Amino acid sequence: MAWLWRKARERGLHRPSGTVVRSSTLISRLIFVVSLLGGLALLIGFIRFGDHVTSLKTPTQPLRADGAAALTGGSDQRLIAGVKLVESKAVPRLLISGVNRITTAQEVRAVAGGAEETYACCIDMGRRATDTIGNAEEAAIWVRVHQIKTLVVITDAYHMPRSLFEMRRAIPDVVLIPYPVQTTREFDGDWWKNERPTRALALEYGKYLVSIGRGLLEGDTEIALKQISLFHKGQTP
């Protein structure tokens, strides 16, 4: 009887161990599958992001708005496009956001072009912004001061989704008109075949996801979900 009791106890002790091993294996497999699906989703999202921003074109049709904001950083084409919009009377006023504190108006004009009178009457330089969030905050103050209801957002095409998202968070009551500029032929066609644009787009895609995540965490759920919906519909978010 003692021998039978000991065997029964041993079987009882071994069962939980086997159960733990099977559970551990199941959890490991589940983590692997979830990680694989997550990685695949990120890859698909990145490819769609790259294809979308590289297909964006600078608007050629006439447009009208209460103002425009050109975001510094990236290429000088952003500033050139903004000044041209003012001088063509498409917008009455331009904000150049993120100008270095020590950069003079003459230096900006040397890069962006335009008449001196245009700068005197119609161009404001924001000098507080140091990143995209700062651009949005600077634009929010500017549109309130000038009572702007429709705003043209000028930036590089690859930077447009994140810029619009931050702008929508800062000024949800203003109609935003994207004005993307394509600044390099490396983004044309099969961009993934070139290491440089692929790396640049991957970095921007990562920043874009972080921006969306921060918006969700900070309570701008509706704006974030709308941004995601527009992106999946192939529209400029």
CSV table of C-alpha atoms in Angstrom, one decimal:
chain,number,residue,atom,x,y,z
A,1,MET,CA,0.0,0.0,0.0
A,2,ALA,CA,2.8,2.4,0.8
A,3,TRP,CA,4.3,1.7,-2.6
A,4,LEU,CA,1.1,2.5,-4.4
A,5,TRP,CA,0.6,5.7,-2.4
A,6,ARG,CA,4.1,6.8,-3.3
A,7,LYS,CA,3.5,6.2,-7.0
A,8,ALA,CA,0.2,8.1,-6.9
A,9,ARG,CA,2.0,11.0,-5.2
A,10,GLU,CA,4.7,11.0,-7.8
A,11,ARG,CA,2.2,11.1,-10.7
A,12,GLY,CA,0.4,13.9,-9.0
A,13,LEU,CA,3.6,15.9,-8.6
A,14,HIS,CA,4.6,15.3,-12.2
A,15,ARG,CA,1.3,16.4,-13.8
A,16,PRO,CA,1.5,20.1,-12.8
A,17,SER,CA,5.1,20.3,-14.2
A,18,GLY,CA,3.9,18.9,-17.5
A,19,THR,CA,1.0,21.3,-17.5
A,20,VAL,CA,3.4,24.3,-16.8
A,21,VAL,CA,5.6,23.2,-19.7
A,22,ARG,CA,2.7,22.9,-22.1
A,23,SER,CA,1.4,26.3,-21.0
A,24,SER,CA,4.8,27.9,-21.3
A,25,THR,CA,5.1,26.5,-24.9
A,26,LEU,CA,1.6,27.8,-25.8
A,27,ILE,CA,2.4,31.3,-24.5
A,28,SER,CA,5.7,31.3,-26.3
A,29,ARG,CA,4.0,30.4,-29.6
A,30,LEU,CA,1.3,33.0,-29.0
A,31,ILE,CA,3.9,35.7,-28.4
A,32,PHE,CA,5.7,34.6,-31.6
A,33,VAL,CA,2.5,34.7,-33.7
A,34,VAL,CA,1.5,38.1,-32.3
A,35,SER,CA,5.0,39.5,-32.9
A,36,LEU,CA,5.0,38.1,-36.4
A,37,LEU,CA,1.6,39.6,-37.2
A,38,GLY,CA,2.6,42.9,-35.6
A,39,GLY,CA,5.8,43.1,-37.6
A,40,LEU,CA,3.9,42.2,-40.8
A,41,ALA,CA,1.4,45.0,-40.1
A,42,LEU,CA,4.2,47.5,-39.5
A,43,LEU,CA,5.8,46.5,-42.8
A,44,ILE,CA,2.6,46.7,-44.7
A,45,GLY,CA,1.9,50.1,-43.1
A,46,PHE,CA,5.3,51.4,-43.9
A,47,ILE,CA,5.1,50.3,-47.6
A,48,ARG,CA,1.7,52.0,-47.9
A,49,PHE,CA,3.1,55.1,-46.1
A,50,GLY,CA,6.0,55.2,-48.5
A,51,ASP,CA,3.9,54.7,-51.6
A,52,HIS,CA,1.4,57.4,-50.4
A,53,VAL,CA,3.8,60.2,-49.6
A,54,THR,CA,6.0,59.6,-52.7
A,55,SER,CA,2.9,59.9,-54.9
A,56,LEU,CA,1.8,63.3,-53.5
A,57,LYS,CA,2.1,66.1,-56.0
A,58,THR,CA,2.3,69.9,-55.5
A,59,PRO,CA,-1.2,71.3,-56.3
A,60,THR,CA,-1.3,73.0,-59.7
A,61,GLN,CA,-4.9,74.2,-59.7
A,62,PRO,CA,-5.7,77.7,-58.3
A,63,LEU,CA,-6.4,77.8,-54.6
A,64,ARG,CA,-7.6,80.4,-52.1
A,65,ALA,CA,-7.2,80.4,-48.4
A,66,ASP,CA,-7.0,82.9,-45.5
A,67,GLY,CA,-3.4,82.2,-44.9
A,68,ALA,CA,-0.5,79.7,-45.3
A,69,ALA,CA,2.1,78.2,-43.0
A,70,ALA,CA,5.5,77.1,-44.4
A,71,LEU,CA,7.3,74.8,-42.0
A,72,THR,CA,11.1,75.1,-41.9
A,73,GLY,CA,13.4,72.1,-41.9
A,74,GLY,CA,13.9,69.8,-44.8
A,75,SER,CA,14.1,71.7,-48.1
A,76,ASP,CA,14.1,75.4,-49.0
A,77,GLN,CA,11.3,74.6,-51.5
A,78,ARG,CA,8.8,74.9,-48.6
A,79,LEU,CA,9.7,78.6,-48.2
A,80,ILE,CA,9.9,79.3,-51.9
A,81,ALA,CA,6.4,77.8,-52.4
A,82,GLY,CA,5.0,79.8,-49.5
A,83,VAL,CA,6.3,83.1,-50.8
A,84,LYS,CA,5.0,82.4,-54.3
A,85,LEU,CA,1.5,81.8,-52.9
A,86,VAL,CA,1.6,85.2,-51.3
A,87,GLU,CA,2.9,87.0,-54.3
A,88,SER,CA,0.3,85.2,-56.6
A,89,LYS,CA,-2.4,86.5,-54.2
A,90,ALA,CA,-3.6,82.9,-53.5
A,91,VAL,CA,-3.2,83.7,-49.8
A,92,PRO,CA,-3.0,87.2,-48.2
A,93,ARG,CA,-0.5,86.2,-45.5
A,94,LEU,CA,2.2,83.7,-44.8
A,95,LEU,CA,3.7,82.3,-41.6
A,96,ILE,CA,7.2,80.9,-41.9
A,97,SER,CA,7.4,78.7,-38.8
A,98,GLY,CA,10.5,77.6,-37.1
A,99,VAL,CA,12.9,80.3,-38.3
A,100,ASN,CA,16.2,80.3,-36.3
A,101,ARG,CA,16.4,83.1,-33.8
A,102,ILE,CA,19.6,84.5,-35.3
A,103,THR,CA,18.4,84.3,-38.9
A,104,THR,CA,17.5,87.7,-40.4
A,105,ALA,CA,14.7,88.5,-42.7
A,106,GLN,CA,17.2,89.3,-45.4
A,107,GLU,CA,18.7,85.8,-45.1
A,108,VAL,CA,15.3,84.2,-45.3
A,109,ARG,CA,14.6,86.3,-48.4
A,110,ALA,CA,17.9,85.3,-50.0
A,111,VAL,CA,16.7,81.7,-49.8
A,112,ALA,CA,13.0,82.0,-50.4
A,113,GLY,CA,13.0,84.8,-52.9
A,114,GLY,CA,10.3,87.4,-53.2
A,115,ALA,CA,10.0,91.2,-53.1
A,116,GLU,CA,11.0,93.1,-50.0
A,117,GLU,CA,7.6,94.7,-49.9
A,118,THR,CA,6.0,91.2,-49.7
A,119,TYR,CA,8.0,90.5,-46.5
A,120,ALA,CA,7.1,93.9,-45.1
A,121,CYS,CA,3.4,93.5,-45.5
A,122,CYS,CA,2.5,89.9,-45.6
A,123,ILE,CA,5.1,87.5,-44.2
A,124,ASP,CA,5.5,86.7,-40.5
A,125,MET,CA,8.4,84.7,-39.1
A,126,GLY,CA,7.8,82.4,-36.1
A,127,ARG,CA,11.0,81.8,-34.2
A,128,ARG,CA,9.9,79.6,-31.3
A,129,ALA,CA,9.2,76.3,-33.0
A,130,THR,CA,12.0,73.7,-33.0
A,131,ASP,CA,10.0,70.7,-34.2
A,132,THR,CA,6.7,69.7,-35.8
A,133,ILE,CA,4.8,70.0,-32.6
A,134,GLY,CA,6.2,73.5,-32.1
A,135,ASN,CA,5.2,74.3,-35.7
A,136,ALA,CA,1.6,73.4,-34.9
A,137,GLU,CA,1.6,75.4,-31.6
A,138,GLU,CA,3.1,78.4,-33.4
A,139,ALA,CA,0.6,78.2,-36.2
A,140,ALA,CA,-2.3,77.9,-33.6
A,141,ILE,CA,-1.3,81.3,-32.1
A,142,TRP,CA,-0.9,82.9,-35.5
A,143,VAL,CA,-4.2,81.8,-36.9
A,144,ARG,CA,-6.0,83.1,-33.8
A,145,VAL,CA,-4.3,86.4,-34.0
A,146,HIS,CA,-5.2,86.8,-37.7
A,147,GLN,CA,-8.6,85.1,-37.5
A,148,ILE,CA,-7.7,82.5,-40.1
A,149,LYS,CA,-10.3,79.9,-41.0
A,150,THR,CA,-8.6,78.1,-43.9
A,151,LEU,CA,-4.9,77.4,-43.8
A,152,VAL,CA,-2.5,76.1,-46.4
A,153,VAL,CA,0.1,73.8,-44.8
A,154,ILE,CA,3.3,73.7,-46.8
A,155,THR,CA,6.0,71.1,-46.1
A,156,ASP,CA,7.8,68.2,-47.8
A,157,ALA,CA,5.5,65.5,-49.0
A,158,TYR,CA,7.0,62.8,-46.7
A,159,HIS,CA,6.4,65.2,-43.7
A,160,MET,CA,2.8,66.0,-44.6
A,161,PRO,CA,0.9,63.3,-42.7
A,162,ARG,CA,2.6,64.1,-39.4
A,163,SER,CA,2.3,67.8,-39.9
A,164,LEU,CA,-1.4,67.7,-40.7
A,165,PHE,CA,-2.0,65.5,-37.6
A,166,GLU,CA,-0.2,67.9,-35.3
A,167,MET,CA,-2.0,70.8,-36.9
A,168,ARG,CA,-5.4,69.2,-36.5
A,169,ARG,CA,-4.6,68.6,-32.8
A,170,ALA,CA,-3.6,72.2,-32.3
A,171,ILE,CA,-6.2,74.0,-34.4
A,172,PRO,CA,-9.2,71.5,-34.9
A,173,ASP,CA,-11.5,74.3,-36.0
A,174,VAL,CA,-9.4,75.4,-38.9
A,175,VAL,CA,-9.7,73.9,-42.4
A,176,LEU,CA,-6.3,72.6,-43.5
A,177,ILE,CA,-5.2,72.5,-47.2
A,178,PRO,CA,-2.2,70.3,-47.7
A,179,TYR,CA,0.5,71.7,-50.1
A,180,PRO,CA,3.2,69.1,-50.4
A,181,VAL,CA,6.4,69.7,-52.2
A,182,GLN,CA,8.5,66.9,-53.6
A,183,THR,CA,12.1,67.8,-53.3
A,184,THR,CA,14.1,64.9,-54.6
A,185,ARG,CA,13.9,62.4,-57.5
A,186,GLU,CA,15.0,59.7,-55.0
A,187,PHE,CA,11.4,59.5,-53.9
A,188,ASP,CA,10.1,58.9,-57.4
A,189,GLY,CA,9.1,55.4,-58.6
A,190,ASP,CA,10.6,52.5,-56.9
A,191,TRP,CA,11.8,54.3,-53.8
A,192,TRP,CA,12.4,51.1,-51.8
A,193,LYS,CA,15.3,50.2,-54.2
A,194,ASN,CA,17.4,53.1,-52.9
A,195,GLU,CA,18.7,52.9,-49.3
A,196,ARG,CA,18.7,56.6,-48.7
A,197,PRO,CA,15.0,57.3,-49.3
A,198,THR,CA,14.0,54.1,-47.6
A,199,ARG,CA,15.9,55.0,-44.5
A,200,ALA,CA,14.4,58.6,-44.5
A,201,LEU,CA,10.9,57.3,-45.0
A,202,ALA,CA,11.3,54.6,-42.3
A,203,LEU,CA,12.5,57.3,-39.8
A,204,GLU,CA,9.5,59.5,-40.7
A,205,TYR,CA,7.1,56.6,-40.5
A,206,GLY,CA,8.3,55.8,-37.0
A,207,LYS,CA,7.9,59.5,-36.0
A,208,TYR,CA,4.4,59.4,-37.5
A,209,LEU,CA,3.4,56.3,-35.5
A,210,VAL,CA,4.8,57.9,-32.3
A,211,SER,CA,2.8,61.0,-33.0
A,212,ILE,CA,-0.5,59.0,-33.5
A,213,GLY,CA,0.2,57.1,-30.3
A,214,ARG,CA,0.8,60.2,-28.3
A,215,GLY,CA,-2.4,61.7,-29.7
A,216,LEU,CA,-4.3,58.6,-28.5
A,217,LEU,CA,-2.8,58.7,-25.1
A,218,GLU,CA,-3.5,62.4,-24.7
A,219,GLY,CA,-7.1,62.0,-25.5
A,220,ASP,CA,-7.3,63.2,-29.1
A,221,THR,CA,-8.9,59.8,-30.0
A,222,GLU,CA,-11.3,61.2,-32.6
A,223,ILE,CA,-8.6,63.1,-34.5
A,224,ALA,CA,-6.3,60.1,-34.4
A,225,LEU,CA,-8.9,57.7,-35.7
A,226,LYS,CA,-9.9,60.1,-38.4
A,227,GLN,CA,-6.2,60.3,-39.4
A,228,ILE,CA,-5.9,56.6,-39.6
A,229,SER,CA,-9.1,56.2,-41.5
A,230,LEU,CA,-8.0,58.8,-44.1
A,231,PHE,CA,-4.7,57.1,-44.5
A,232,HIS,CA,-6.2,53.7,-45.1
A,233,LYS,CA,-8.6,55.2,-47.7
A,234,GLY,CA,-5.5,56.5,-49.6
A,235,GLN,CA,-6.3,60.1,-48.9
A,236,THR,CA,-3.9,62.7,-47.6
A,237,PRO,CA,-4.3,62.4,-43.8
